[in-house]
mmCIF file of N, CA and C in Angstrom:
data_model
loop_
_atom_site.group_PDB
_atom_site.id
_atom_site.type_symbol
_atom_site.label_atom_id
_atom_site.label_comp_id
_atom_site.label_asym_id
_atom_site.label_seq_id
_atom_site.Cartn_x
_atom_site.Cartn_y
_atom_site.Cartn_z
ATOM 1 N N UNK A 125 58.966 -0.696 107.093
ATOM 2 C CA UNK A 125 59.871 -1.713 106.639
ATOM 3 C C UNK A 125 61.173 -1.014 106.254
ATOM 4 N N UNK A 126 62.264 -1.510 106.749
ATOM 5 C CA UNK A 126 63.569 -0.937 106.399
ATOM 6 C C UNK A 126 64.160 -1.711 105.227
ATOM 7 N N UNK A 127 64.600 -0.950 104.235
ATOM 8 C CA UNK A 127 65.134 -1.559 103.026
ATOM 9 C C UNK A 127 66.516 -0.982 102.750
ATOM 10 N N UNK A 128 67.453 -1.853 102.499
ATOM 11 C CA UNK A 128 68.846 -1.452 102.289
ATOM 12 C C UNK A 128 69.217 -1.483 100.815
ATOM 13 N N UNK A 129 68.362 -0.975 99.979
ATOM 14 C CA UNK A 129 68.624 -0.903 98.535
ATOM 15 C C UNK A 129 68.323 0.501 98.047
ATOM 16 N N UNK A 130 68.678 0.783 96.822
ATOM 17 C CA UNK A 130 68.436 2.078 96.215
ATOM 18 C C UNK A 130 67.425 1.894 95.082
ATOM 19 N N UNK A 131 66.534 2.830 94.947
ATOM 20 C CA UNK A 131 65.569 2.796 93.843
ATOM 21 C C UNK A 131 66.208 3.425 92.616
ATOM 22 N N UNK A 132 66.235 2.675 91.528
ATOM 23 C CA UNK A 132 66.821 3.175 90.284
ATOM 24 C C UNK A 132 65.812 3.087 89.146
ATOM 25 N N UNK A 133 64.529 3.116 89.492
ATOM 26 C CA UNK A 133 63.495 3.134 88.471
ATOM 27 C C UNK A 133 62.881 1.790 88.143
ATOM 28 N N UNK A 134 63.370 0.722 88.728
ATOM 29 C CA UNK A 134 62.827 -0.594 88.406
ATOM 30 C C UNK A 134 61.797 -1.094 89.421
ATOM 31 N N UNK A 135 61.446 -0.276 90.394
ATOM 32 C CA UNK A 135 60.410 -0.640 91.361
ATOM 33 C C UNK A 135 60.866 -1.561 92.469
ATOM 34 N N UNK A 136 62.150 -1.612 92.725
ATOM 35 C CA UNK A 136 62.692 -2.530 93.726
ATOM 36 C C UNK A 136 62.167 -2.236 95.129
ATOM 37 N N UNK A 137 62.091 -0.971 95.502
ATOM 38 C CA UNK A 137 61.623 -0.636 96.853
ATOM 39 C C UNK A 137 60.180 -1.075 97.049
ATOM 40 N N UNK A 138 59.357 -0.843 96.054
ATOM 41 C CA UNK A 138 57.960 -1.271 96.136
ATOM 42 C C UNK A 138 57.877 -2.789 96.198
ATOM 43 N N UNK A 139 58.626 -3.466 95.354
ATOM 44 C CA UNK A 139 58.602 -4.931 95.330
ATOM 45 C C UNK A 139 59.063 -5.547 96.641
ATOM 46 N N UNK A 140 60.113 -5.003 97.226
ATOM 47 C CA UNK A 140 60.620 -5.537 98.489
ATOM 48 C C UNK A 140 59.633 -5.297 99.622
ATOM 49 N N UNK A 141 59.043 -4.115 99.656
ATOM 50 C CA UNK A 141 58.039 -3.832 100.684
ATOM 51 C C UNK A 141 56.820 -4.730 100.510
ATOM 52 N N UNK A 142 56.437 -5.018 99.275
ATOM 53 C CA UNK A 142 55.298 -5.905 99.017
ATOM 54 C C UNK A 142 55.567 -7.322 99.512
ATOM 55 N N UNK A 143 56.798 -7.791 99.386
ATOM 56 C CA UNK A 143 57.133 -9.128 99.890
ATOM 57 C C UNK A 143 56.888 -9.225 101.390
ATOM 58 N N UNK A 144 57.322 -8.210 102.116
ATOM 59 C CA UNK A 144 57.140 -8.218 103.568
ATOM 60 C C UNK A 144 55.657 -8.096 103.910
ATOM 61 N N UNK A 145 54.958 -7.216 103.225
ATOM 62 C CA UNK A 145 53.526 -7.039 103.480
ATOM 63 C C UNK A 145 52.767 -8.340 103.229
ATOM 64 N N UNK A 146 53.156 -9.064 102.204
ATOM 65 C CA UNK A 146 52.496 -10.342 101.899
ATOM 66 C C UNK A 146 52.681 -11.335 103.041
ATOM 67 N N UNK A 147 53.894 -11.425 103.564
ATOM 68 C CA UNK A 147 54.137 -12.361 104.662
ATOM 69 C C UNK A 147 53.495 -11.906 105.962
ATOM 70 N N UNK A 148 53.327 -10.605 106.132
ATOM 71 C CA UNK A 148 52.630 -10.084 107.307
ATOM 72 C C UNK A 148 51.113 -10.204 107.154
ATOM 73 N N UNK A 149 50.657 -10.412 105.925
ATOM 74 C CA UNK A 149 49.231 -10.451 105.604
ATOM 75 C C UNK A 149 48.570 -9.153 106.062
ATOM 76 N N UNK A 150 49.219 -8.040 105.683
ATOM 77 C CA UNK A 150 48.712 -6.744 106.116
ATOM 78 C C UNK A 150 48.192 -5.940 104.922
ATOM 79 N N UNK A 151 47.487 -4.895 105.222
ATOM 80 C CA UNK A 151 46.919 -4.003 104.230
ATOM 81 C C UNK A 151 48.060 -3.223 103.563
ATOM 82 N N UNK A 152 48.255 -3.463 102.284
ATOM 83 C CA UNK A 152 49.365 -2.864 101.547
ATOM 84 C C UNK A 152 49.307 -1.335 101.604
ATOM 85 N N UNK A 153 48.133 -0.762 101.666
ATOM 86 C CA UNK A 153 48.025 0.701 101.663
ATOM 87 C C UNK A 153 48.614 1.323 102.931
ATOM 88 N N UNK A 154 48.856 0.518 103.952
ATOM 89 C CA UNK A 154 49.407 1.036 105.206
ATOM 90 C C UNK A 154 50.899 0.741 105.374
ATOM 91 N N UNK A 155 51.498 0.151 104.357
ATOM 92 C CA UNK A 155 52.917 -0.201 104.422
ATOM 93 C C UNK A 155 53.762 0.998 103.993
ATOM 94 N N UNK A 156 54.775 1.294 104.771
ATOM 95 C CA UNK A 156 55.732 2.354 104.449
ATOM 96 C C UNK A 156 57.133 1.766 104.563
ATOM 97 N N UNK A 157 58.056 2.328 103.835
ATOM 98 C CA UNK A 157 59.433 1.853 103.941
ATOM 99 C C UNK A 157 60.356 3.028 104.213
ATOM 100 N N UNK A 158 61.488 2.694 104.766
ATOM 101 C CA UNK A 158 62.543 3.690 104.963
ATOM 102 C C UNK A 158 63.845 3.082 104.475
ATOM 103 N N UNK A 159 64.689 3.934 103.943
ATOM 104 C CA UNK A 159 65.977 3.484 103.432
ATOM 105 C C UNK A 159 66.992 3.405 104.568
ATOM 106 N N UNK A 160 67.838 2.421 104.507
ATOM 107 C CA UNK A 160 68.881 2.226 105.508
ATOM 108 C C UNK A 160 70.121 3.010 105.097
ATOM 109 N N UNK A 161 70.633 3.771 106.007
ATOM 110 C CA UNK A 161 71.861 4.511 105.781
ATOM 111 C C UNK A 161 73.028 3.520 105.763
ATOM 112 N N UNK A 162 73.936 3.614 104.784
ATOM 113 C CA UNK A 162 75.068 2.688 104.737
ATOM 114 C C UNK A 162 75.890 2.675 106.024
ATOM 115 N N UNK A 163 76.021 3.835 106.670
ATOM 116 C CA UNK A 163 76.759 3.888 107.932
ATOM 117 C C UNK A 163 76.073 3.084 109.028
ATOM 118 N N UNK A 164 74.755 3.129 109.058
ATOM 119 C CA UNK A 164 73.997 2.351 110.051
ATOM 120 C C UNK A 164 74.162 0.859 109.792
ATOM 121 N N UNK A 165 74.179 0.474 108.527
ATOM 122 C CA UNK A 165 74.374 -0.931 108.176
ATOM 123 C C UNK A 165 75.749 -1.409 108.651
ATOM 124 N N UNK A 166 76.766 -0.613 108.396
ATOM 125 C CA UNK A 166 78.123 -0.966 108.817
ATOM 126 C C UNK A 166 78.227 -1.038 110.340
ATOM 127 N N UNK A 167 77.613 -0.077 111.026
ATOM 128 C CA UNK A 167 77.662 -0.047 112.491
ATOM 129 C C UNK A 167 76.973 -1.247 113.122
ATOM 130 N N UNK A 168 76.017 -1.832 112.396
ATOM 131 C CA UNK A 168 75.282 -2.995 112.910
ATOM 132 C C UNK A 168 75.791 -4.291 112.283
ATOM 133 N N UNK A 169 77.078 -4.328 111.973
ATOM 134 C CA UNK A 169 77.749 -5.535 111.453
ATOM 135 C C UNK A 169 77.102 -6.055 110.177
ATOM 136 N N UNK A 170 76.699 -5.133 109.307
ATOM 137 C CA UNK A 170 76.140 -5.469 107.987
ATOM 138 C C UNK A 170 74.900 -6.367 108.089
ATOM 139 N N UNK A 171 74.047 -6.073 109.050
ATOM 140 C CA UNK A 171 72.842 -6.871 109.266
ATOM 141 C C UNK A 171 71.951 -6.890 108.019
ATOM 142 N N UNK A 172 72.000 -5.820 107.209
ATOM 143 C CA UNK A 172 71.211 -5.780 105.984
ATOM 144 C C UNK A 172 72.017 -6.282 104.786
ATOM 145 N N UNK A 173 73.170 -6.831 105.053
ATOM 146 C CA UNK A 173 74.064 -7.376 104.020
ATOM 147 C C UNK A 173 74.482 -6.295 103.045
ATOM 148 N N UNK A 174 74.793 -6.694 101.827
ATOM 149 C CA UNK A 174 75.256 -5.752 100.814
ATOM 150 C C UNK A 174 74.129 -4.799 100.423
ATOM 151 N N UNK A 175 74.479 -3.551 100.194
ATOM 152 C CA UNK A 175 73.494 -2.579 99.753
ATOM 153 C C UNK A 175 73.604 -2.315 98.256
ATOM 154 N N UNK A 176 74.280 -3.182 97.549
ATOM 155 C CA UNK A 176 74.406 -3.030 96.102
ATOM 156 C C UNK A 176 73.039 -3.156 95.449
ATOM 157 N N UNK A 177 72.841 -2.372 94.403
ATOM 158 C CA UNK A 177 71.554 -2.364 93.720
ATOM 159 C C UNK A 177 71.684 -2.791 92.260
ATOM 160 N N UNK A 178 72.828 -2.615 91.661
ATOM 161 C CA UNK A 178 73.016 -2.895 90.240
ATOM 162 C C UNK A 178 72.777 -4.344 89.848
ATOM 163 N N UNK A 179 72.520 -4.548 88.569
ATOM 164 C CA UNK A 179 72.361 -5.899 88.041
ATOM 165 C C UNK A 179 71.109 -6.608 88.534
ATOM 166 N N UNK A 180 70.073 -5.868 88.846
ATOM 167 C CA UNK A 180 68.802 -6.439 89.327
ATOM 168 C C UNK A 180 68.977 -7.283 90.579
ATOM 169 N N UNK A 181 69.917 -6.910 91.433
ATOM 170 C CA UNK A 181 70.180 -7.675 92.655
ATOM 171 C C UNK A 181 69.271 -7.325 93.820
ATOM 172 N N UNK A 182 68.539 -6.251 93.721
ATOM 173 C CA UNK A 182 67.771 -5.780 94.870
ATOM 174 C C UNK A 182 66.825 -6.841 95.414
ATOM 175 N N UNK A 183 65.952 -7.358 94.597
ATOM 176 C CA UNK A 183 64.992 -8.357 95.068
ATOM 177 C C UNK A 183 65.669 -9.706 95.231
ATOM 178 N N UNK A 184 66.464 -10.087 94.270
ATOM 179 C CA UNK A 184 67.147 -11.382 94.323
ATOM 180 C C UNK A 184 68.044 -11.499 95.553
ATOM 181 N N UNK A 185 68.691 -10.417 95.936
ATOM 182 C CA UNK A 185 69.616 -10.468 97.056
ATOM 183 C C UNK A 185 68.999 -10.173 98.414
ATOM 184 N N UNK A 186 67.737 -9.758 98.446
ATOM 185 C CA UNK A 186 67.118 -9.360 99.708
ATOM 186 C C UNK A 186 65.877 -10.157 100.084
ATOM 187 N N UNK A 187 65.275 -10.821 99.122
ATOM 188 C CA UNK A 187 63.968 -11.407 99.388
ATOM 189 C C UNK A 187 63.978 -12.450 100.498
ATOM 190 N N UNK A 188 65.031 -13.228 100.625
ATOM 191 C CA UNK A 188 65.049 -14.273 101.658
ATOM 192 C C UNK A 188 64.926 -13.694 103.061
ATOM 193 N N UNK A 189 65.792 -12.739 103.391
ATOM 194 C CA UNK A 189 65.749 -12.223 104.757
ATOM 195 C C UNK A 189 64.553 -11.297 104.998
ATOM 196 N N UNK A 190 64.062 -10.611 103.966
ATOM 197 C CA UNK A 190 62.872 -9.784 104.157
ATOM 198 C C UNK A 190 61.629 -10.637 104.372
ATOM 199 N N UNK A 191 61.502 -11.716 103.609
ATOM 200 C CA UNK A 191 60.334 -12.594 103.789
ATOM 201 C C UNK A 191 60.405 -13.303 105.128
ATOM 202 N N UNK A 192 61.589 -13.707 105.533
ATOM 203 C CA UNK A 192 61.745 -14.336 106.846
ATOM 204 C C UNK A 192 61.364 -13.346 107.949
ATOM 205 N N UNK A 193 61.820 -12.117 107.813
ATOM 206 C CA UNK A 193 61.464 -11.089 108.793
ATOM 207 C C UNK A 193 59.972 -10.842 108.842
ATOM 208 N N UNK A 194 59.320 -10.790 107.697
ATOM 209 C CA UNK A 194 57.867 -10.605 107.651
ATOM 210 C C UNK A 194 57.132 -11.760 108.303
ATOM 211 N N UNK A 195 57.581 -12.984 108.027
ATOM 212 C CA UNK A 195 56.941 -14.167 108.616
ATOM 213 C C UNK A 195 57.146 -14.208 110.130
ATOM 214 N N UNK A 196 58.337 -13.857 110.576
ATOM 215 C CA UNK A 196 58.600 -13.838 112.020
ATOM 216 C C UNK A 196 57.774 -12.761 112.712
ATOM 217 N N UNK A 197 57.669 -11.599 112.100
ATOM 218 C CA UNK A 197 56.866 -10.522 112.685
ATOM 219 C C UNK A 197 55.402 -10.941 112.774
ATOM 220 N N UNK A 198 54.898 -11.604 111.749
ATOM 221 C CA UNK A 198 53.507 -12.083 111.774
ATOM 222 C C UNK A 198 53.300 -13.075 112.909
ATOM 223 N N UNK A 199 54.220 -13.999 113.074
ATOM 224 C CA UNK A 199 54.106 -14.990 114.155
ATOM 225 C C UNK A 199 54.092 -14.306 115.516
ATOM 226 N N UNK A 200 54.924 -13.300 115.696
ATOM 227 C CA UNK A 200 54.968 -12.560 116.958
ATOM 228 C C UNK A 200 53.638 -11.843 117.198
ATOM 229 N N UNK A 201 53.098 -11.210 116.173
ATOM 230 C CA UNK A 201 51.830 -10.498 116.307
ATOM 231 C C UNK A 201 50.668 -11.448 116.591
ATOM 232 N N UNK A 202 50.641 -12.593 115.926
ATOM 233 C CA UNK A 202 49.586 -13.582 116.159
ATOM 234 C C UNK A 202 49.666 -14.116 117.585
ATOM 235 N N UNK A 203 50.868 -14.405 118.052
ATOM 236 C CA UNK A 203 51.055 -14.899 119.422
ATOM 237 C C UNK A 203 50.608 -13.850 120.444
ATOM 238 N N UNK A 204 50.978 -12.599 120.216
ATOM 239 C CA UNK A 204 50.582 -11.524 121.133
ATOM 240 C C UNK A 204 49.064 -11.364 121.158
ATOM 241 N N UNK A 205 48.422 -11.426 119.992
ATOM 242 C CA UNK A 205 46.971 -11.309 119.947
ATOM 243 C C UNK A 205 46.305 -12.491 120.658
ATOM 244 N N UNK A 206 46.823 -13.681 120.438
ATOM 245 C CA UNK A 206 46.253 -14.871 121.102
ATOM 246 C C UNK A 206 46.346 -14.759 122.625
ATOM 247 N N UNK A 207 47.457 -14.255 123.103
ATOM 248 C CA UNK A 207 47.611 -14.073 124.566
ATOM 249 C C UNK A 207 46.621 -13.030 125.099
ATOM 250 N N UNK A 208 46.495 -11.943 124.373
ATOM 251 C CA UNK A 208 45.607 -10.875 124.823
ATOM 252 C C UNK A 208 44.141 -11.319 124.783
ATOM 253 N N UNK A 209 43.764 -12.072 123.776
ATOM 254 C CA UNK A 209 42.379 -12.520 123.640
ATOM 255 C C UNK A 209 42.056 -13.755 124.484
ATOM 256 N N UNK A 210 43.130 -14.400 124.982
ATOM 257 C CA UNK A 210 42.932 -15.587 125.805
ATOM 258 C C UNK A 210 42.559 -16.792 124.991
#
């Protein structure tokens, strides 16, 4: 899971990864995250939006698109499995 926030001791990275894992309905012990480089975010037209972390904005400012991404990924995986299993 790619996360465009900084960890400052409040558990934001863990919380954001947990949101995606919940929507994927996957085993939390197998979830890993990577931080997004600000330059990569800028090069991709700010697809991860603001990378600000202060003021407890990490979860509040990211949860919508992360949960949507998790739900979309789950739908894609379920569809692929259904096709393969017939």
